[in-house]
Amino acid sequence: MAEVIQSLPLEDVIGDRFGRYSKYIIQERALPDVRDGLKPVQRRILYSMYSSGNTYDKNFRKSAKTVGDVIGNLHPHGDSSVYDAMVRLSQDWKLRHLLVEMHGNNGSIDNDPPAAMRYTEAKLSQLSEQLLRDLNKETVDFVPNYDDTQMEPMVLPARLPNLLINGSTGISAGYATDIPPHNLAEVITATLKLIDNPDMTVKQLMKYVKGPDFPTGGIIQGIDGIQKAYETGKGKVIVRAKTETETLRNGRSQIVVTEIPYEVNKGNLVKKIDELRADKKVEGIIEVRDETDRSGLRIAIELKKDVNASAILNYLFKNTDLQVAYNFNMVAISDGRPKLMGIKQIIDCYLSHQIEVVSRRTKFDLKHAEDRMHIVEGLMKALSILDEVIALIRESKNKRDAKDNLVVTYDFTEAQAEAIVMLQLYRLTNTDIVALQEEHDALANKIAGLQHILNDHQALLNVIKTELEEIKKQFKDARLSTIEAEIAEIKIDKEVLVPSELVMLSVTHEGYMKRTSLRSYNASGKEEIGLKANDYVIKCLEVNTQDTALVFTNKGRYLSIPVHKIPDIKWKDLGQHISQIASIDEDEIIINYDVVSKFDDQAAIMTVTRNGMIKMTTLSHYKTARHLKPLVAMKIKDDDVVINAVKVDVTKPEQLVTLLSYKGMSLTYPISELPTTGIRTGGVKAINLKAEDYVVMADIVSESDTILIATQRGALKRIGFNVLQVAKRAQRGITLLKELKKQPHRIVAARVCDVSTTQYHLISDEDVYIGQINKIHLSEQYTNGSFVVDTTTFGEVKNLYVSE
C-alpha cells in the first residue's frame, strides 16, 4: 500500500475524531430509540435470544451462551458490559416490567453484584415477545452486523410503548437521558385516547397517565413538576420512601420503611442512617435494622421512648436518601438524532412507528395470502381436469418436462405447475376438493380484510388499538407509586438535632460565657464559680440546650446563640470569652442576656439607652438564621449606648418599668405606655432628663421588689416599691436623693432586688466590697442612704451588682 501522510492541525484531527466518536456513542450506545425504548445492546440481547429460540415458553438457558452469541454475532464489546445489560433487564427494582427472566443471583437492591454468567440462566419474558412480535414479517429494516455475516434489526416492532413503560437512563457525549418508568395500563390507555383525539393536550393526557410508576414504589410529590416534564421533557419531582410507625411491646415506637425511592441503594441508605445515629447528629434513634426478606423490603428504625417519630422522620428525609429529587430529562433517538421530547411527542413517535409496522406486516401477510390464493386456484383448476393432467404428467419425461407441459398446455404458472407436480395422491379425494374450496373462500376474505386495512387509515388504527387493548388486558397491574400534588415542606425540630438537657448558663461583666451541666454546678456550689479578679456574673440561668440565648451589647446589637453551641465548661473554670464565640468589637460590652425557647409575639425585648431612649420589640423580630453574628437590636446615636435589654411579657401590660438617672431622678410607668416597634428603630423618649443627666438603671419592677442604689461616695440606699410613683412616660419624675451643695451624691449604679437576692457587691477600680442586702434599711424618698465604704481607702464607687 502507498503510504499517505497528511499534515493537519491537531485541533482539526481531535475535533473530527471526537465528533465521530460522539456520534457513535450517542446513536449506538447510550441513548434509547424512541420507537422501541431500547439501547443497541439491549436490542441485540433480546434479538439474539429470540433468534436462538430462548423464549418464555422454552427452558432456561445459560446466560454465558447468550452473552457469547451476542458478542460473537452482533455486539463486539466486553462480555461484562453485555452481561450487565442483560442482568439489568431482569431486575425487578430497575424495570417496571421485566424483559428477561433469570434464574440464580441477579444482584440486589443493595447493589450486590450478580453471580457470574456461567452460573445464571435466562430466557425472554412473556412481555418481550410483544417487543419482538412480527419481526419475521419484514416489519422493520435489517442491516448487516459488524462483520457482514448476518443481518440484525435496526429497531424492534415493539407492539407496546416500552420507552415510557420501562424508562431509560444513560449518559453519552453531550447528552444524558433520564426517563422514569410508567404504569403499562396508564400508558396504553393514554395512547388509545391519543389515537382517537390527536389534538389532546398534555393536561388531558395526564388524566390517564398520572405520573411515573417506579418499580420500587414510593411517594412522588409535585404534580406541577410532572406536568412540566410531560410538556417540555425536563422537570423535577420529589420521591420519598413509604413509611409507617409501629408501637413495640416495650412501649417504644419504630419507623418502618417499606418502599424506598427509585435507584437508591438500600445498603448505603441503612448505613447512612446508622452513621447519623452513631455520630449523634440526630437524637432519639436506638438502632437501625435491615429486616428485608423474601416477603419484601423492610427497614426498621427503633426509637427511644417519648421521641417524636415524625420529627425524626423529617430529619431523615432531609439528610438521607429516604427522600430524593428525580429530574426528568427525556432524551431519545428520533430519526437518527437525539431529541428532548415531552410525553405527547414520545407517544406520537411510537404511533408513527406502529403505523409503519402494521402497514408492513399487512403487506407481508397480503402477499403471502395472494401467493397462496394463486396456488389454491391452480390446484382447483388441476382437480377439475384431473384425468387430462394425470395423462399429461405420465407422458412427460421428467419433473421439469411435466411442469413445462402444464404451463404450455393448460396456462398454469410456474408456481402452480410446481404445486401440481408435488401433489400427493391422497389429495385427489373429494374431501380435499372441498377443503381447497373452503381455503379459497377463507383466503378471499383474508385478502379483502388486509386490503381494507391498507386502503383505510382508520381501519389500520383500529388494528393498533385492538392489539394494544389485548396487551393491556394481559399485562396490566396496579400502580405501585403514589402521587401527591404538592411537595411537602420539611420542618426539622430542634429536639431531633439537640438532646433536651437542663444546664446552667452564665455570663460575666467582662464577657466570659459558659454552659455547665447541673452535675458540675451542684458539685462545685454556686459560690465557687470561676472568675477573673474584680469580674462578676451579670446573670446565671438554668436553661435548656434547645433554647437560644439572645446576648445584648452596649452598641445596640445582639447575638443569637443556640445554647448547645456555647462551650460546655466546668463551673470552677473561667469560661470562654464572647469574642471567641462570636465576632464583636474590642470595645463592645455585654450588658445583659436572656434565653428564648419560642420566638413569638407573646414576649418582647425592652431596650433602654443612656440618653433616655426606650423601645419595645416583640421576640418574633429577633428570630434569625444568622447565629453567632452581631445583628442590630436598636438604632442608637453615636454618643449614646444601651444600658439594659430586658425580656417582658406583652400579655401583661400592667407591668411597670422604672428608670433612675445619674442625678437621682426616678420615673415609673406601665409598659403599656411603650409602642411596639420594629427591630431597626430608635425608640421613643423614656424620661425627660436635665442637662448633664443620664439614665443609670432601667428595669421591670413589681410590688414585691426593692431597689438598691449606690452613689459614688460609697453610700447605699434601699427603697421599697411604695416610694415609686406611677406616672406617664417621658416625664421628669421624682427626686430620690437629697441635693447637697457640697459633694452631692450621684447614682452610679442601681439594681432591682427580688426576695431571692441576698448579697450586694460594691466595686471600685481597685476593690470589691460584699455585704448583705437585708442589713440595708429601707429609706424614704429624700435621703442619701448610709455610707457603707470609706472612699478614701476603698476608692470611688464605680459599680454595683447583686446576687443570690
Coordinates of C-alpha atoms in Angstrom, one line a residue, residues 344-749:
K344 CA -47.1 13.5 23.7
Q345 CA -44.2 13.6 21.3
I346 CA -42.9 10.3 22.5
I347 CA -46.3 8.6 22.0
D348 CA -46.7 10.3 18.6
C349 CA -43.3 8.9 17.5
Y350 CA -44.4 5.5 18.8
L351 CA -47.7 5.6 17.0
S352 CA -45.9 6.6 13.7
H353 CA -43.7 3.5 14.2
Q354 CA -46.7 1.3 14.8
I355 CA -48.5 2.6 11.7
E356 CA -45.4 1.6 9.7
V357 CA -45.0 -1.8 11.4
V358 CA -48.7 -2.7 11.0
S359 CA -48.6 -1.5 7.3
R360 CA -45.6 -3.6 6.5
R361 CA -46.9 -6.6 8.4
T362 CA -50.2 -6.3 6.5
K363 CA -48.4 -6.0 3.1
F364 CA -46.4 -9.1 4.1
D365 CA -49.5 -11.1 5.1
L366 CA -51.3 -9.9 1.9
K367 CA -48.5 -11.0 -0.3
H368 CA -48.4 -14.4 1.3
A369 CA -52.2 -14.7 1.2
E370 CA -52.2 -13.8 -2.5
D371 CA -49.4 -16.2 -3.3
R372 CA -51.3 -19.0 -1.5
M373 CA -54.5 -18.0 -3.3
H374 CA -52.7 -18.3 -6.6
I375 CA -51.6 -21.8 -5.7
V376 CA -55.1 -22.9 -4.4
E377 CA -56.7 -21.6 -7.7
G378 CA -54.1 -23.7 -9.7
L379 CA -54.8 -26.8 -7.6
M380 CA -58.6 -26.3 -8.0
K381 CA -58.2 -25.9 -11.8
A382 CA -56.0 -29.0 -11.9
L383 CA -58.5 -31.1 -10.0
S384 CA -61.3 -30.0 -12.4
I385 CA -59.3 -31.5 -15.3
L386 CA -57.7 -34.3 -13.3
D387 CA -57.6 -37.0 -15.9
E388 CA -56.0 -34.8 -18.5
V389 CA -53.4 -33.6 -16.1
I390 CA -52.5 -37.1 -15.0
A391 CA -52.2 -38.3 -18.5
L392 CA -50.0 -35.3 -19.4
I393 CA -47.7 -35.9 -16.4
R394 CA -47.4 -39.6 -17.3
E395 CA -46.4 -38.8 -20.8
S396 CA -43.7 -36.4 -19.6
K397 CA -40.1 -37.4 -19.4
N398 CA -39.3 -35.9 -16.0
K399 CA -40.5 -33.3 -13.5
R400 CA -39.1 -30.4 -15.5
D401 CA -40.8 -31.6 -18.6
A402 CA -44.1 -32.2 -16.8
K403 CA -44.0 -28.6 -15.4
D404 CA -43.3 -27.1 -18.8
N405 CA -46.0 -29.2 -20.4
L406 CA -48.6 -28.0 -17.8
V407 CA -47.5 -24.3 -18.4
V408 CA -47.8 -24.6 -22.2
T409 CA -50.9 -26.8 -22.4
Y410 CA -53.2 -25.5 -19.7
D411 CA -51.8 -22.0 -19.0
F412 CA -50.7 -22.8 -15.4
T413 CA -48.0 -20.6 -14.0
E414 CA -44.6 -21.9 -12.9
A415 CA -45.6 -21.8 -9.2
Q416 CA -48.9 -23.6 -9.9
A417 CA -47.2 -26.2 -12.0
E418 CA -44.7 -26.8 -9.2
A419 CA -47.6 -27.3 -6.7
I420 CA -49.4 -29.7 -9.1
V421 CA -46.4 -32.0 -9.7
M422 CA -45.7 -32.1 -6.0
L423 CA -49.3 -33.0 -5.2
Q424 CA -49.6 -36.2 -3.2
L425 CA -52.1 -38.9 -4.3
Y426 CA -54.3 -38.7 -1.2
R427 CA -55.0 -35.1 -2.1
L428 CA -57.1 -36.3 -5.0
T429 CA -60.1 -37.3 -2.8
N430 CA -63.4 -35.4 -2.8
T431 CA -62.6 -34.3 0.7
D432 CA -59.6 -32.4 -0.4
I433 CA -61.5 -30.6 -3.2
V434 CA -64.0 -29.3 -0.5
A435 CA -61.1 -28.3 1.7
L436 CA -59.5 -26.3 -1.2
Q437 CA -62.7 -24.5 -1.8
E438 CA -63.0 -23.6 1.9
E439 CA -59.4 -22.4 2.0
H440 CA -60.1 -20.4 -1.2
D441 CA -63.1 -18.7 0.4
A442 CA -61.1 -18.0 3.6
L443 CA -58.2 -16.5 1.7
A444 CA -60.6 -14.3 -0.3
N445 CA -62.0 -12.9 3.0
K446 CA -58.5 -12.5 4.5
I447 CA -57.2 -10.7 1.4
A448 CA -60.2 -8.4 1.4
G449 CA -59.7 -7.6 5.1
L450 CA -55.9 -6.9 4.6
Q451 CA -56.6 -4.7 1.6
H452 CA -59.2 -2.8 3.6
I453 CA -56.6 -2.2 6.3
L454 CA -54.1 -0.8 3.8
N455 CA -56.7 1.3 2.0
D456 CA -58.5 2.7 5.1
H457 CA -56.2 4.5 7.6
Q458 CA -58.9 4.3 10.3
A459 CA -59.1 0.5 9.9
L460 CA -55.3 0.4 10.4
L461 CA -55.6 2.5 13.6
N462 CA -58.3 0.1 14.8
V463 CA -55.9 -2.8 14.4
I464 CA -53.3 -1.0 16.5
K465 CA -56.0 -0.2 19.1
T466 CA -57.3 -3.7 19.3
E467 CA -53.8 -5.2 19.8
L468 CA -52.9 -2.6 22.4
E469 CA -56.1 -3.4 24.3
E470 CA -55.2 -7.1 24.2
I471 CA -51.7 -6.3 25.6
K472 CA -53.2 -4.1 28.3
K473 CA -55.7 -6.8 29.3
Q474 CA -52.9 -9.4 29.5
F475 CA -50.2 -7.4 31.3
K476 CA -51.9 -4.6 33.3
D477 CA -51.3 -4.4 37.0
A478 CA -51.9 -2.0 39.9
R479 CA -49.9 1.2 40.3
L480 CA -47.0 0.9 42.8
S481 CA -46.1 4.6 43.3
T482 CA -48.4 7.1 45.0
I483 CA -48.8 10.6 43.5
E484 CA -49.2 13.6 45.8
A485 CA -50.0 17.0 44.3
E486 CA -47.8 19.2 46.5
I487 CA -44.2 18.8 47.7
A488 CA -44.3 18.6 51.5
E489 CA -42.3 21.1 53.4
I490 CA -39.8 19.5 55.7
K491 CA -39.6 21.2 59.2
I492 CA -36.9 19.9 61.4
D493 CA -37.5 20.3 65.1
K494 CA -34.6 21.3 67.4
E495 CA -35.3 18.4 69.6
V496 CA -34.2 16.0 66.9
L497 CA -30.8 17.7 66.4
V498 CA -30.1 18.6 70.0
P499 CA -30.7 16.5 73.1
S500 CA -33.0 18.2 75.6
E501 CA -30.9 18.8 78.7
L502 CA -31.1 21.4 81.5
V503 CA -27.8 23.3 82.0
M504 CA -26.6 26.4 83.8
L505 CA -25.7 29.4 81.6
S506 CA -23.6 32.2 83.0
V507 CA -22.3 35.5 81.5
T508 CA -19.8 37.8 83.3
H509 CA -19.4 41.6 83.2
E510 CA -16.1 41.1 81.3
G511 CA -17.7 38.9 78.7
Y512 CA -16.9 35.3 79.8
M513 CA -19.6 32.8 78.9
K514 CA -20.1 29.2 79.6
R515 CA -22.7 26.5 79.9
T516 CA -22.3 24.0 82.7
S517 CA -24.0 20.7 83.4
L518 CA -26.2 20.6 86.5
R519 CA -23.9 17.9 87.9
S520 CA -20.9 20.1 87.7
Y521 CA -22.8 23.1 89.1
N522 CA -24.2 21.2 92.1
A523 CA -20.9 19.5 92.8
S524 CA -19.0 22.8 92.9
G525 CA -21.6 25.0 94.6
K526 CA -22.7 28.3 93.2
E527 CA -20.2 30.3 95.1
E528 CA -17.2 28.5 93.5
I529 CA -17.7 29.9 90.0
G530 CA -14.5 30.5 88.1
L531 CA -14.0 34.3 87.7
K532 CA -11.2 36.7 86.9
A533 CA -10.3 39.2 89.6
N534 CA -12.9 42.0 90.0
D535 CA -15.2 40.3 87.5
Y536 CA -18.7 39.4 88.4
V537 CA -21.7 37.5 87.0
I538 CA -24.3 39.6 85.1
K539 CA -26.8 36.8 85.1
C540 CA -26.9 33.0 85.7
L541 CA -29.9 31.0 84.5
E542 CA -31.0 27.4 84.3
V543 CA -31.8 26.8 80.6
N544 CA -32.4 24.1 78.1
T545 CA -29.9 23.1 75.4
Q546 CA -32.6 23.5 72.8
D547 CA -33.1 27.2 73.7
T548 CA -31.5 30.2 72.1
A549 CA -29.6 32.8 74.1
L550 CA -30.0 36.5 73.0
V551 CA -26.9 38.4 74.2
F552 CA -27.2 42.2 74.1
T553 CA -24.3 44.6 73.9
N554 CA -23.9 48.3 74.7
K555 CA -23.7 49.2 71.0
G556 CA -27.3 48.3 70.4
R557 CA -26.5 44.9 68.9
Y558 CA -27.4 41.4 69.8
L559 CA -26.1 37.9 69.2
S560 CA -28.4 34.9 68.6
I561 CA -26.5 31.9 70.0
P562 CA -28.1 28.4 70.3
V563 CA -27.4 27.2 73.9
H564 CA -26.0 23.9 72.6
K565 CA -23.3 25.8 70.6
I566 CA -22.0 27.6 73.8
P567 CA -18.9 25.7 75.1
D568 CA -19.6 23.2 77.9
I569 CA -17.2 24.2 80.6
K570 CA -16.9 23.2 84.3
W571 CA -18.4 25.6 86.9
K572 CA -15.0 26.1 88.5
D573 CA -13.4 27.1 85.2
L574 CA -13.3 30.5 83.7
G575 CA -15.4 30.0 80.6
Q576 CA -14.8 31.3 77.1
H577 CA -14.7 35.0 76.1
I578 CA -17.6 36.1 73.9
S579 CA -15.1 37.3 71.2
Q580 CA -14.0 33.6 70.8
I581 CA -17.6 32.6 70.2
A582 CA -18.8 35.5 68.0
S583 CA -17.2 38.4 66.2
I584 CA -17.7 41.6 68.2
D585 CA -15.8 44.8 68.5
E586 CA -13.0 45.2 71.1
D587 CA -14.8 48.0 73.0
E588 CA -18.2 46.2 72.9
I589 CA -19.5 45.2 76.3
I590 CA -22.2 42.6 77.2
I591 CA -24.9 44.4 79.2
N592 CA -27.5 41.5 79.6
Y593 CA -28.7 38.3 78.1
D594 CA -31.9 36.3 78.1
V595 CA -32.9 32.9 76.8
V596 CA -35.8 32.2 74.4
S597 CA -37.4 28.9 73.6
K598 CA -40.1 30.2 71.3
F599 CA -39.9 33.3 69.1
D600 CA -43.4 34.7 69.1
D601 CA -45.3 37.9 69.9
Q602 CA -46.2 36.9 73.4
A603 CA -43.0 38.4 74.7
A604 CA -40.8 41.4 73.8
I605 CA -37.4 42.9 74.4
M606 CA -37.4 46.3 76.1
T607 CA -34.2 48.2 75.3
V608 CA -33.1 51.4 77.1
T609 CA -30.2 53.8 76.3
R610 CA -28.1 56.1 78.5
N611 CA -29.5 59.2 76.8
G612 CA -33.1 58.2 77.8
M613 CA -34.5 56.4 74.6
I614 CA -36.6 53.3 75.1
K615 CA -38.3 50.8 72.7
M616 CA -40.1 47.5 72.8
T617 CA -39.8 44.9 70.0
T618 CA -41.6 41.5 70.0
L619 CA -39.4 38.4 70.0
S620 CA -40.6 37.3 66.5
H621 CA -38.4 40.1 65.1
Y622 CA -35.3 38.6 66.8
K623 CA -35.6 35.2 65.1
T624 CA -32.7 34.7 62.7
A625 CA -30.7 32.0 60.9
R626 CA -27.6 34.1 61.3
H627 CA -26.3 32.7 64.5
L628 CA -23.1 34.0 66.1
K629 CA -23.0 37.2 64.1
P630 CA -23.9 40.6 65.6
L631 CA -27.3 42.0 64.4
V632 CA -28.9 45.3 65.1
A633 CA -31.2 45.3 68.1
M634 CA -31.7 49.1 68.4
K635 CA -30.7 52.1 66.3
I636 CA -28.7 54.5 68.5
K637 CA -26.8 57.7 68.0
D638 CA -23.0 57.9 68.1
D639 CA -22.9 59.5 71.6
D640 CA -25.3 57.0 73.1
V641 CA -25.0 53.4 74.5
V642 CA -27.6 50.8 75.5
I643 CA -27.6 50.3 79.3
N644 CA -30.1 47.4 79.5
A645 CA -32.2 45.0 77.5
V646 CA -34.9 43.1 79.3
K647 CA -37.4 40.5 78.2
V648 CA -41.0 41.5 79.2
D649 CA -44.4 39.7 78.9
V650 CA -46.5 41.6 76.4
T651 CA -49.7 39.8 77.7
K652 CA -49.3 41.8 81.0
P653 CA -49.4 45.4 80.0
E654 CA -49.8 46.4 83.7
Q655 CA -46.1 45.6 84.3
L656 CA -44.1 48.6 85.4
V657 CA -40.8 49.9 84.1
T658 CA -38.7 52.0 86.4
L659 CA -35.8 54.3 85.5
L660 CA -33.2 56.0 87.6
S661 CA -30.9 58.8 86.5
Y662 CA -27.4 59.8 87.5
K663 CA -28.7 62.9 89.3
G664 CA -31.2 60.9 91.3
M665 CA -34.4 61.3 89.3
S666 CA -36.9 58.3 89.3
L667 CA -39.7 57.7 86.8
T668 CA -42.0 54.7 86.8
Y669 CA -44.8 53.8 84.3
P670 CA -46.6 50.8 82.9
I671 CA -45.2 49.1 79.7
S672 CA -48.5 49.8 78.0
E673 CA -47.0 53.3 77.5
L674 CA -44.5 51.9 75.1
P675 CA -45.4 51.4 71.5
T676 CA -44.3 48.1 69.9
T677 CA -41.8 48.9 67.0
G678 CA -39.5 47.1 64.6
I679 CA -36.0 45.9 65.4
R680 CA -34.1 48.7 63.5
T681 CA -35.8 51.6 65.2
G682 CA -34.5 54.1 67.7
G683 CA -37.5 54.0 70.0
V684 CA -39.2 56.8 71.9
K685 CA -38.2 59.1 74.8
A686 CA -38.2 57.2 78.1
I687 CA -37.6 60.1 80.6
N688 CA -37.2 63.8 80.4
L689 CA -33.6 64.4 81.5
K690 CA -32.0 67.5 82.9
A691 CA -28.8 68.9 81.4
E692 CA -25.8 66.6 82.0
D693 CA -28.0 63.9 83.4
Y694 CA -28.3 60.4 82.0
V695 CA -30.0 57.1 82.8
V696 CA -28.1 54.6 85.0
M697 CA -30.8 52.0 85.5
A698 CA -33.9 50.7 83.6
D699 CA -35.7 47.6 84.6
I700 CA -39.0 45.9 85.3
V701 CA -40.2 46.3 88.9
S702 CA -43.0 44.6 90.9
E703 CA -44.7 45.3 94.3
S704 CA -42.5 42.7 96.0
D705 CA -39.2 44.2 94.8
T706 CA -36.9 46.7 96.3
I707 CA -34.3 48.8 94.6
L708 CA -30.7 49.1 95.8
I709 CA -28.9 52.3 94.9
A710 CA -25.2 53.0 95.1
T711 CA -23.6 56.5 95.0
Q712 CA -20.1 57.5 94.0
R713 CA -19.4 58.5 97.6
G714 CA -19.8 54.9 98.9
A715 CA -23.4 55.3 100.2
L716 CA -26.1 52.7 99.7
K717 CA -29.8 53.4 99.7
R718 CA -32.6 50.8 99.5
I719 CA -36.1 51.9 98.7
G720 CA -39.4 49.9 98.7
F721 CA -41.9 49.8 95.9
N722 CA -44.1 52.3 97.8
V723 CA -41.6 55.1 97.3
L724 CA -42.0 54.9 93.5
Q725 CA -44.8 57.0 91.9
V726 CA -46.5 55.6 88.8
A727 CA -46.7 58.3 86.1
K728 CA -46.6 58.8 82.4
R729 CA -43.7 58.2 80.0
A730 CA -41.3 61.0 79.1
Q731 CA -41.8 63.0 82.3
R732 CA -39.1 64.3 84.7
G733 CA -40.1 62.0 87.5
I734 CA -39.5 62.4 91.3
T735 CA -36.2 63.2 93.1
L736 CA -34.8 60.3 95.2
L737 CA -31.7 61.9 96.6
K738 CA -31.3 64.9 98.8
E739 CA -29.4 67.6 96.9
L740 CA -26.3 68.8 98.7
K741 CA -24.4 71.9 97.7
K742 CA -21.0 70.4 98.6
Q743 CA -20.1 66.9 97.3
P744 CA -23.6 65.9 96.1
H745 CA -24.4 62.3 95.9
R746 CA -24.7 60.9 92.3
I747 CA -26.2 57.5 91.4
V748 CA -23.5 55.3 89.7
A749 CA -25.5 52.1 89.7

